XYZ file of C-alpha atoms in Angstrom:
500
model
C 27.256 39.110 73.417
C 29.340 35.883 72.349
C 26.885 34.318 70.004
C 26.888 38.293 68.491
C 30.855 38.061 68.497
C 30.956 34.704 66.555
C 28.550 35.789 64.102
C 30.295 38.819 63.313
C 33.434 36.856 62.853
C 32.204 34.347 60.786
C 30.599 36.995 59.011
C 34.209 38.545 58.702
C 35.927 35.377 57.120
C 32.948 34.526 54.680
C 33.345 38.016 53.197
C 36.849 38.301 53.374
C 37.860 34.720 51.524
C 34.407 35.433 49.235
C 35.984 39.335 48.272
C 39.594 37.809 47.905
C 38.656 35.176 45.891
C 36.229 37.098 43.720
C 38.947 39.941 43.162
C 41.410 37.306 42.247
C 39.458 35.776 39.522
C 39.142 38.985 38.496
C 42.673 39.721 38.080
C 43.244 36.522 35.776
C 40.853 37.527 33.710
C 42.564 38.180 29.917
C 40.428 38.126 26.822
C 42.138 40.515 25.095
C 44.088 43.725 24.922
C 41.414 46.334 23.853
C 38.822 43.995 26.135
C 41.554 44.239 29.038
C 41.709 47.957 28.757
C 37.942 48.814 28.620
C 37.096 46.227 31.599
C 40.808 47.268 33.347
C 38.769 50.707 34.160
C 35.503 48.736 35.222
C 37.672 46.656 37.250
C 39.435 49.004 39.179
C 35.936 50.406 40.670
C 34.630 47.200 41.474
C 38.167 45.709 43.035
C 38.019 49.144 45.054
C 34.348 48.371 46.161
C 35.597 44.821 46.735
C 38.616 45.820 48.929
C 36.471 48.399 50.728
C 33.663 45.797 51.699
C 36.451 43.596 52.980
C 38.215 46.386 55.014
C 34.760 47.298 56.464
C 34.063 43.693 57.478
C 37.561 43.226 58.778
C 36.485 47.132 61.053
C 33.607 45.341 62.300
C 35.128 42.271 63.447
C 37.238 44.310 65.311
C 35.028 46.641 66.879
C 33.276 43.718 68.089
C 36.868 42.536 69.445
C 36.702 45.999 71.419
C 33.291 45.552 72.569
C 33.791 41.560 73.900
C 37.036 42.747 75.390
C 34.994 45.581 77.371
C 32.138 43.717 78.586
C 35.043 40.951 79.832
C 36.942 43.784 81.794
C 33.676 45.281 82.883
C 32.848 41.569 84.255
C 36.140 41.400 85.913
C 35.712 44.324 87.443
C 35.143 43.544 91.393
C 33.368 47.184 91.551
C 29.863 46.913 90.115
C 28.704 50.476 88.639
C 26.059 51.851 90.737
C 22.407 51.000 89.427
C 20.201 54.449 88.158
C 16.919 54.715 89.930
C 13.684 54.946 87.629
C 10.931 56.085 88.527
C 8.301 53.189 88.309
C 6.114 55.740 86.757
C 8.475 56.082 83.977
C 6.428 53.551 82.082
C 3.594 56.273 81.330
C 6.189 58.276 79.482
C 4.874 56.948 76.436
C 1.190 57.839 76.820
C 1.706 61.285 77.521
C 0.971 63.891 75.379
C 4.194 65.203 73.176
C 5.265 68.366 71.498
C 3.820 70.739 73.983
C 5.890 73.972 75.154
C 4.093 74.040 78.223
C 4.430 71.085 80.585
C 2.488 69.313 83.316
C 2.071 67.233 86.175
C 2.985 63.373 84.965
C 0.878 60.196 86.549
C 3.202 60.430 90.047
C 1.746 63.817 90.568
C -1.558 63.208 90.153
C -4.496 62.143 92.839
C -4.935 59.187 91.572
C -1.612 57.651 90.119
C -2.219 54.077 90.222
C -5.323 53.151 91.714
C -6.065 49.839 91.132
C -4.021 49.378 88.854
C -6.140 51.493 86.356
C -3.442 53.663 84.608
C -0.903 50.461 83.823
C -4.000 48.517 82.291
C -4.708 51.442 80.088
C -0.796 51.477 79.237
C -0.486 48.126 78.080
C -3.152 49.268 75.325
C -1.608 52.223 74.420
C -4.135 54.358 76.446
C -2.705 57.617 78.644
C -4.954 60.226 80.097
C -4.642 62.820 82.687
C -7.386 65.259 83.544
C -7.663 68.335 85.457
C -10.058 70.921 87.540
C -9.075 74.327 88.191
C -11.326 76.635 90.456
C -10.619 80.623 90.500
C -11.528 83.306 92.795
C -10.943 87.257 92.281
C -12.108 90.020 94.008
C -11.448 93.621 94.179
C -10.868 95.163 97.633
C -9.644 98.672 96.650
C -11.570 101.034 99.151
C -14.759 103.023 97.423
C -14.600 101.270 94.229
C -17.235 100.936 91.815
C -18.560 97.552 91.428
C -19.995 97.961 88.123
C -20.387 100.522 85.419
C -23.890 101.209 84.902
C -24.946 98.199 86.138
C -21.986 96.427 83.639
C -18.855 94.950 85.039
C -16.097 95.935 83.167
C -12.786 93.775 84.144
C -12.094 90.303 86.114
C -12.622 91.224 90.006
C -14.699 94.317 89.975
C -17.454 92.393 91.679
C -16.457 89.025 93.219
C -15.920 86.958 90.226
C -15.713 83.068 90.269
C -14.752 80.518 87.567
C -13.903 76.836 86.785
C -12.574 75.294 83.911
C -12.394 71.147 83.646
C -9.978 69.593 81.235
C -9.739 65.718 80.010
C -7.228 64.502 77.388
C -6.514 60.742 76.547
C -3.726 59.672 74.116
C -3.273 57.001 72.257
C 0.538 55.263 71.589
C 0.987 54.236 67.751
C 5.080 53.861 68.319
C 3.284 50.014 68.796
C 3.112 49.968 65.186
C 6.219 51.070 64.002
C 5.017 55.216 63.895
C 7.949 57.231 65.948
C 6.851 58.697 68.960
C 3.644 58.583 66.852
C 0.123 59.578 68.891
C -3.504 60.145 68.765
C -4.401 63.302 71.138
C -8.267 64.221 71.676
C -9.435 66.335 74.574
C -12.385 68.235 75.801
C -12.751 71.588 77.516
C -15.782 72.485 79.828
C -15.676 75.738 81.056
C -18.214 78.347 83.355
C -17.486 82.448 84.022
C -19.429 83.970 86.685
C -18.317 86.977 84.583
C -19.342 85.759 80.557
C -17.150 88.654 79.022
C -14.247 86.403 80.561
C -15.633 83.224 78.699
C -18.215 82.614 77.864
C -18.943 79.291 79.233
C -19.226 76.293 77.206
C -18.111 72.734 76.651
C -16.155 71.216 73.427
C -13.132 69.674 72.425
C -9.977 71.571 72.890
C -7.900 69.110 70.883
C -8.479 66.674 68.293
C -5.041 65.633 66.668
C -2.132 63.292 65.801
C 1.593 63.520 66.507
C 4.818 62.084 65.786
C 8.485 62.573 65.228
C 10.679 62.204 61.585
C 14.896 61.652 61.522
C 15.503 60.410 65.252
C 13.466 63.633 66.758
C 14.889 66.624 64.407
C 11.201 67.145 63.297
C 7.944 66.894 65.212
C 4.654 67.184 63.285
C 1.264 67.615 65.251
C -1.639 68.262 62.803
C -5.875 68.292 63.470
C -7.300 70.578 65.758
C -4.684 72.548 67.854
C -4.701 74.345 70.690
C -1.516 76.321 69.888
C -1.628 78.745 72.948
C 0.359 74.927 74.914
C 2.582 75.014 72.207
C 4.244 78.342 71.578
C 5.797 81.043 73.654
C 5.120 79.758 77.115
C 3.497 82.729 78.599
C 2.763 81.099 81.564
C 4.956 81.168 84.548
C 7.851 78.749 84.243
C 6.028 77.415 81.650
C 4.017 75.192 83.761
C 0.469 74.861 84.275
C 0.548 73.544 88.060
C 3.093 76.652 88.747
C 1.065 79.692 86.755
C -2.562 79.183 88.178
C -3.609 82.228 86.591
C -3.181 81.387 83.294
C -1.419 83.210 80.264
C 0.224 86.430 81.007
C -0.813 88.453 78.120
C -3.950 87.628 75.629
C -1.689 89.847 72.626
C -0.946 86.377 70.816
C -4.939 85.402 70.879
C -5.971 88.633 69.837
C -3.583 88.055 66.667
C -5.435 85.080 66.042
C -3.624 82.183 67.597
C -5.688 78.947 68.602
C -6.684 78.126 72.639
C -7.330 75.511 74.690
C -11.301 77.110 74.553
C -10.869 78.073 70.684
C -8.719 75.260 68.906
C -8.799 75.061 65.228
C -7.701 73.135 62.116
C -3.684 73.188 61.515
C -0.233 71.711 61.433
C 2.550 72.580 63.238
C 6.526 71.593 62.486
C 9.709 72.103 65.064
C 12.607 71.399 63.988
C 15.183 70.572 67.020
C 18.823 71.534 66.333
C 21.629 70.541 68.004
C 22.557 72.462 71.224
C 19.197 73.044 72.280
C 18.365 75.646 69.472
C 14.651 75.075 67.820
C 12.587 76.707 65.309
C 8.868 76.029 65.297
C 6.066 76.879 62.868
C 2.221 76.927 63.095
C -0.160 77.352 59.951
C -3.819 77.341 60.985
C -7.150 78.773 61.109
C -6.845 82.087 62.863
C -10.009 82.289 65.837
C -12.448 84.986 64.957
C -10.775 88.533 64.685
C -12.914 89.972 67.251
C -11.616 87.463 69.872
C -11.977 85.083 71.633
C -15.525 85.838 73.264
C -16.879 85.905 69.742
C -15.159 82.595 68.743
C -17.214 80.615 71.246
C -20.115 82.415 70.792
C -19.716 81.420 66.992
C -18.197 77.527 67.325
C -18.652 76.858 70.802
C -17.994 72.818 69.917
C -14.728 73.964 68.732
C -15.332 71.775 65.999
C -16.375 74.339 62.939
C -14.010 74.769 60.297
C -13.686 78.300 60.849
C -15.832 81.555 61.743
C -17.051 84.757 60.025
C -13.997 86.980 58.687
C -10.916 84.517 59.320
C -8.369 83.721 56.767
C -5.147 82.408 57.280
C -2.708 82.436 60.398
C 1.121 82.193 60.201
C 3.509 82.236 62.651
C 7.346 81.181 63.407
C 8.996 81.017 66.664
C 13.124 80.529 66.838
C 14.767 79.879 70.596
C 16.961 78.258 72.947
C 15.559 76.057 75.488
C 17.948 74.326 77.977
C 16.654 72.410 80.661
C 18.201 72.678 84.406
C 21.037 70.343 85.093
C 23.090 69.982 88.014
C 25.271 73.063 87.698
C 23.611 73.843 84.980
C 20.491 76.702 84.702
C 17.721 76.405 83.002
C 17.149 79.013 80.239
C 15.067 79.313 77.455
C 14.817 82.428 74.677
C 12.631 82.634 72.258
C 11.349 85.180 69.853
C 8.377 84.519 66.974
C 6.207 86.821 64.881
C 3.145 86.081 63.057
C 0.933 86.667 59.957
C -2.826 87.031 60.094
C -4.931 87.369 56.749
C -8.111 87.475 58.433
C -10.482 90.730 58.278
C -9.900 93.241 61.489
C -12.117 96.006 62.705
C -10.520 99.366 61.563
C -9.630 101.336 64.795
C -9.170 104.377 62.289
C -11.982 104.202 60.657
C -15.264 103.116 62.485
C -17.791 100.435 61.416
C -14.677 99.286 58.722
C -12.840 95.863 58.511
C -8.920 96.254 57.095
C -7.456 93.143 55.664
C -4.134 91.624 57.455
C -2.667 91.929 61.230
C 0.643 90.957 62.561
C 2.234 90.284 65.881
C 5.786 90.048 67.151
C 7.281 88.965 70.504
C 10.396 87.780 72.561
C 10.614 86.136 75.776
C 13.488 85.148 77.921
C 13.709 82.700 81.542
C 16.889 82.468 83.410
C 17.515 80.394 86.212
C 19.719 83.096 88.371
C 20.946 80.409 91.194
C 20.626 77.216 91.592
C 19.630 76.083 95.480
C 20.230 72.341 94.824
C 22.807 71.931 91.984
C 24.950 68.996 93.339
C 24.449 65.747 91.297
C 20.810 63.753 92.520
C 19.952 67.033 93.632
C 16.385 68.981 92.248
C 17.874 71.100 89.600
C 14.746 73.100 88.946
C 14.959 74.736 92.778
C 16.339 78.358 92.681
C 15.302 81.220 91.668
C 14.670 82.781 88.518
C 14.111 85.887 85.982
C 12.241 86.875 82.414
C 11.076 89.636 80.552
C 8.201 89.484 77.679
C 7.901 92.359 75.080
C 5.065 91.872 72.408
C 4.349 94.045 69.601
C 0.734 94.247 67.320
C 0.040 97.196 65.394
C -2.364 99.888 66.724
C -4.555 100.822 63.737
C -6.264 96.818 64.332
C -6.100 96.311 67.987
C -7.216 97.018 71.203
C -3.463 96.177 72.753
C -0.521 97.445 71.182
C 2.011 96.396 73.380
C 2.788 94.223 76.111
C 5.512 94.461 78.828
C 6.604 92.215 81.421
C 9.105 91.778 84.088
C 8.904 88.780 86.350
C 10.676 87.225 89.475
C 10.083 83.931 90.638
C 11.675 81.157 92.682
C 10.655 77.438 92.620
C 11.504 75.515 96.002
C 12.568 78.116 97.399
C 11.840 76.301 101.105
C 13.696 73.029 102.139
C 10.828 70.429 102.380
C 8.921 72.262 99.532
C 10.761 71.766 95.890
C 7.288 72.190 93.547
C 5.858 75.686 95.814
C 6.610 78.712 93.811
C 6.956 82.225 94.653
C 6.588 85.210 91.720
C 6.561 88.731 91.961
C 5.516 90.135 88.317
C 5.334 93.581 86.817
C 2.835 94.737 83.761
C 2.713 97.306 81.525
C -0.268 97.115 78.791
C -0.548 99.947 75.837
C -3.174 100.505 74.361
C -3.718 101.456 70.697
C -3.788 105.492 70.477
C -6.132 105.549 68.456
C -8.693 104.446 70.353
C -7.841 106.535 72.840
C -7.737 109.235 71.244
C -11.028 108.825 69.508
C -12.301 108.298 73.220
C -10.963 112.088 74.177
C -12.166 113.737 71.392
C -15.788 112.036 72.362
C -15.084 113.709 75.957
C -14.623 110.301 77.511
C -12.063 109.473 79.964
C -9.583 107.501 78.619
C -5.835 105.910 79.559
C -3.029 105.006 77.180
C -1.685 102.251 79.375
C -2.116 100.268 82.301
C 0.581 99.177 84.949
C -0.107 96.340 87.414
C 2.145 94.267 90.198
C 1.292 91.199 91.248
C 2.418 88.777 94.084
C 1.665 85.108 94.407
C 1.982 81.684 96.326
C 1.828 79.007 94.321
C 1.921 75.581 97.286
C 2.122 72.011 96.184
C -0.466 70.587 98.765
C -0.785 66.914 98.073
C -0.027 64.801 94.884
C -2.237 66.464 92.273
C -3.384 69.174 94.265
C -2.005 72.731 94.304
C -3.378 76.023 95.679
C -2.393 79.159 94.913
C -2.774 82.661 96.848
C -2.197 86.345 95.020
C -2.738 89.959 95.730
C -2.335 92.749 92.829
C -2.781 96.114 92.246
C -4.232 97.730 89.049
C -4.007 101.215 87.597
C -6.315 101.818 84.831
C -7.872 98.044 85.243
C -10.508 98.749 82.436
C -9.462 99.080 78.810
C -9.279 102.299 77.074
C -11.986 103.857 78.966
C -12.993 104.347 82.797
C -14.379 106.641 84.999
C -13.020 108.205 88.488
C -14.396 105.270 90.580
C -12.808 102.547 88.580
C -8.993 104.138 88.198
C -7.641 101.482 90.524
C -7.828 98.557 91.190
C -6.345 95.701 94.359
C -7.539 92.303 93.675
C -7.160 89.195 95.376
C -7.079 85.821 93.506
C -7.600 82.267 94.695
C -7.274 79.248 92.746
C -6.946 75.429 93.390
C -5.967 73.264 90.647
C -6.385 69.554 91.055
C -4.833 66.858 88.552
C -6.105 63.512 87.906
């Protein structure tokens, strides 16, 4: 800080005796009247510019004063300030993926943080990973219901159904060479469904793209191929992917066409961070097929096709407010978006018919309610919380019309367990009338909605290794249609998700 401090001053007094001198030459400048009036107003600007540089040196000088006479009291002071603990896995921070809405597990909290020394080689070139496996189990127990529909199963549990999905993404830092917060992302995506209407299974990339920030973080970019449903909305509970086991909440935003981690597609997506927590976000990509997601796969199971049959264009813009928990402060995040779909849809008027165009709309909202922990060094995240999800599409182009959702849940709720989470969450799904009633006039039996309640367990076993534990009940599990044996339904889910 000296050598700094005698720069600046010598700095000071070279431009202060150069300025001086130059606007007194100036001054005694006289060639002539009609000269001295023409350069008297050219003069005046640069003698203000000149005074103005030496009042700006003479405001750094002493600012550096100030700073050398801080760092002397600070020195003085016989009370050192108390040192911040970092996490020694701080240093990944770098090689983890960026820009996502939904967040995850860092290296700490995975089974294999460190291991010989492994993860800080990788670092040093710029390398991050993290990889994860995540094993599900549902079953319906309802008493004397159908297990299939003519031999078919019809909706996730109605015969013991079983799935795993495997993940693997690796990033790679370009900050090195001068990019902000710039990064190469590229992951793949294996996935099997004992029950292929759920999947189907394959294996593919789920992300192939590059990332980085513009004006001190007010803009992030991410561009290649996306898998938007980590990056908008955050249907998931909490918004994490070790907490919500079960995946998204609602499929209303894939069915409009939005990317997945088992559909990604070409696009570029923009947030722009305001001050005070307030962010809007944009996506504009290649839409998934507009028969979903099963047909997607089916189509481009790689996930590396440019696009499938009938797509066009997708558009969509999310606003919000998303503040983090801070000691005696909640967390809470809002957020509302609506999108634009140009792609080809199956009439649900008129059969065997495509109608150009579809459109979704939705709002979210998370509270943190209390706070168990919100003294300073405490866990700020423990307490419990509350949200509600309305989405909107319209009926004449989709299966689902609308979406409700109400939703309890506490994180740490238990001393001695700060990362279990407990959720209680309500559904109600509409479905589009017209298929419903095209279903009763063809003397089927058909239901405009259906309601479900589900409770879960969500335990933090181990570093990188959580188990969850659920039991809900269905009415009307199958869509649109159903007959008297599959009315209800009371499934149990397991799932174990293991990070890496």
């Amino acid at each position: 800080m000296t050598s700094l401090i005698q720069r600046v001053e010598m700095w000071r007094c070279t431009l202060l005796r150069s300025e001086l001198v130059s606007i007194a030459s100036r001054i005694g400048l006289r060639p002539g009247a009609a000269a001295t009036r023409r350069a008297g107003s050219r003069l005046s600007h640069r003698r203000l510019l000149s005074i103005l540089i030496a009042l700006d040196a003479a405001l750094l000088g002493s600012a550096a004063h100030a700073a050398d006479s801080a760092k002397k009291k600070a020195d003085a002071s016989p009370i050192a300030a108390p040192a911040k603990s970092v996490s020694p896995f701080a240093k990944f921070d770098f090689v983890r993926e960026k820009g996502m809405s939904t967040s995850f597990p860092g290296p700490a909290d995975t089974i294999d943080p460190d291991v010989g020394g492994l993860r800080s080689a990788l670092a040093d070139m710029g390398i991050g990973y993290i990889g994860w496996n995540q094993n599900s189990f549902t079953s319906n127990i309802y008493p004397n219901a159908a297990r299939s529909n003519n031999g078919h199963q019809q909706y996730n549990g109605q015969k013991p159904t079983f799935s795993s999905i495997n993940y693997l993404m690796a990033v790679y830092d370009l900050s090195r060479f001068g990019i902000p917060d710039g990064q190469f992302i590229a992951g793949t995506e294996h996935q099997y469904y004992g029950w292929p209407n759920a999947g189907p299974s394959r294996i593919g990339i789920n992300t192939l793209a590059y990332y980085q920030t513009l004006f001190d973080k007010a803009i992030e970019i991410k561009l290649g191929y996306l898998k938007n449903s980590f990056e908008f909305a955050g249907l998931q509970i909490g918004a994490n992917q070790a907490l919500s086991l079960f995946g998204a909440s609602s499929n209303m935003l894939y069915q409009a066409g939005l990317n997945t981690n088992s559909t990604p597609t070409p696009g570029v997506d923009i947030k722009l961070n305001l001050p005070g927590g307030f962010y809007s976000k944009l996506a504009i990509q290649q839409p998934i097929s507009p028969d979903g997601v099963y047909t997607t796969i089916i189509e481009n199971p790689t996930g590396l096709h440019w696009r499938t049959h009938y797509t066009g264009l997708f558009i969509m813009d999310e606003i919000g407010y998303n503040k983090s928990a801070a000691p005696n402060s909640p967390r809470t995040w809002i957020r509302a978006g609506a999108a634009y779909n140009s792609s080809k849809f199956k009439s649900d008027i008129t059969s065997g018919t495509r109608v150009t165009g579809n459109s979704v709309f939705y709002f979210l909202a998370d509270r943190q309610l209390w706070q168990i922990d919100p003294a300073p060094g405490g866990i700020s995240k423990r307490g419990v919380y509350a949200g509600f999800t309305a989405i909107y599409a319209p009926p004449d182009r989709n299966t689902i019309s609308e979406y409700y959702e109400a939703r309890v849940y506490a994180m740490g709720l238990l001393d001695g367990r700060p990362d279990d989470t407990i959720s209680l969450v309500g559904t109600n799904t509409v479905f589009s009338h017209y298929l419903v009633d095209t279903a009763i006039l063809k003397k089927q039996l058909a239901h405009r909605d259906s309601k479900s309640v589900t409770a879960s367990y969500s335990a933090h076993i181990d570093k990188g290794l959580y188990f969850s534990l659920g039991l809900g009940y269905i009415n009307n599990p199958t869509s649109v249609t159903y007959t008297t044996q599959t009315g209800h339904a009371l499934n149990v889910f397991a799932s174990t998700l293991v990070f890496f």
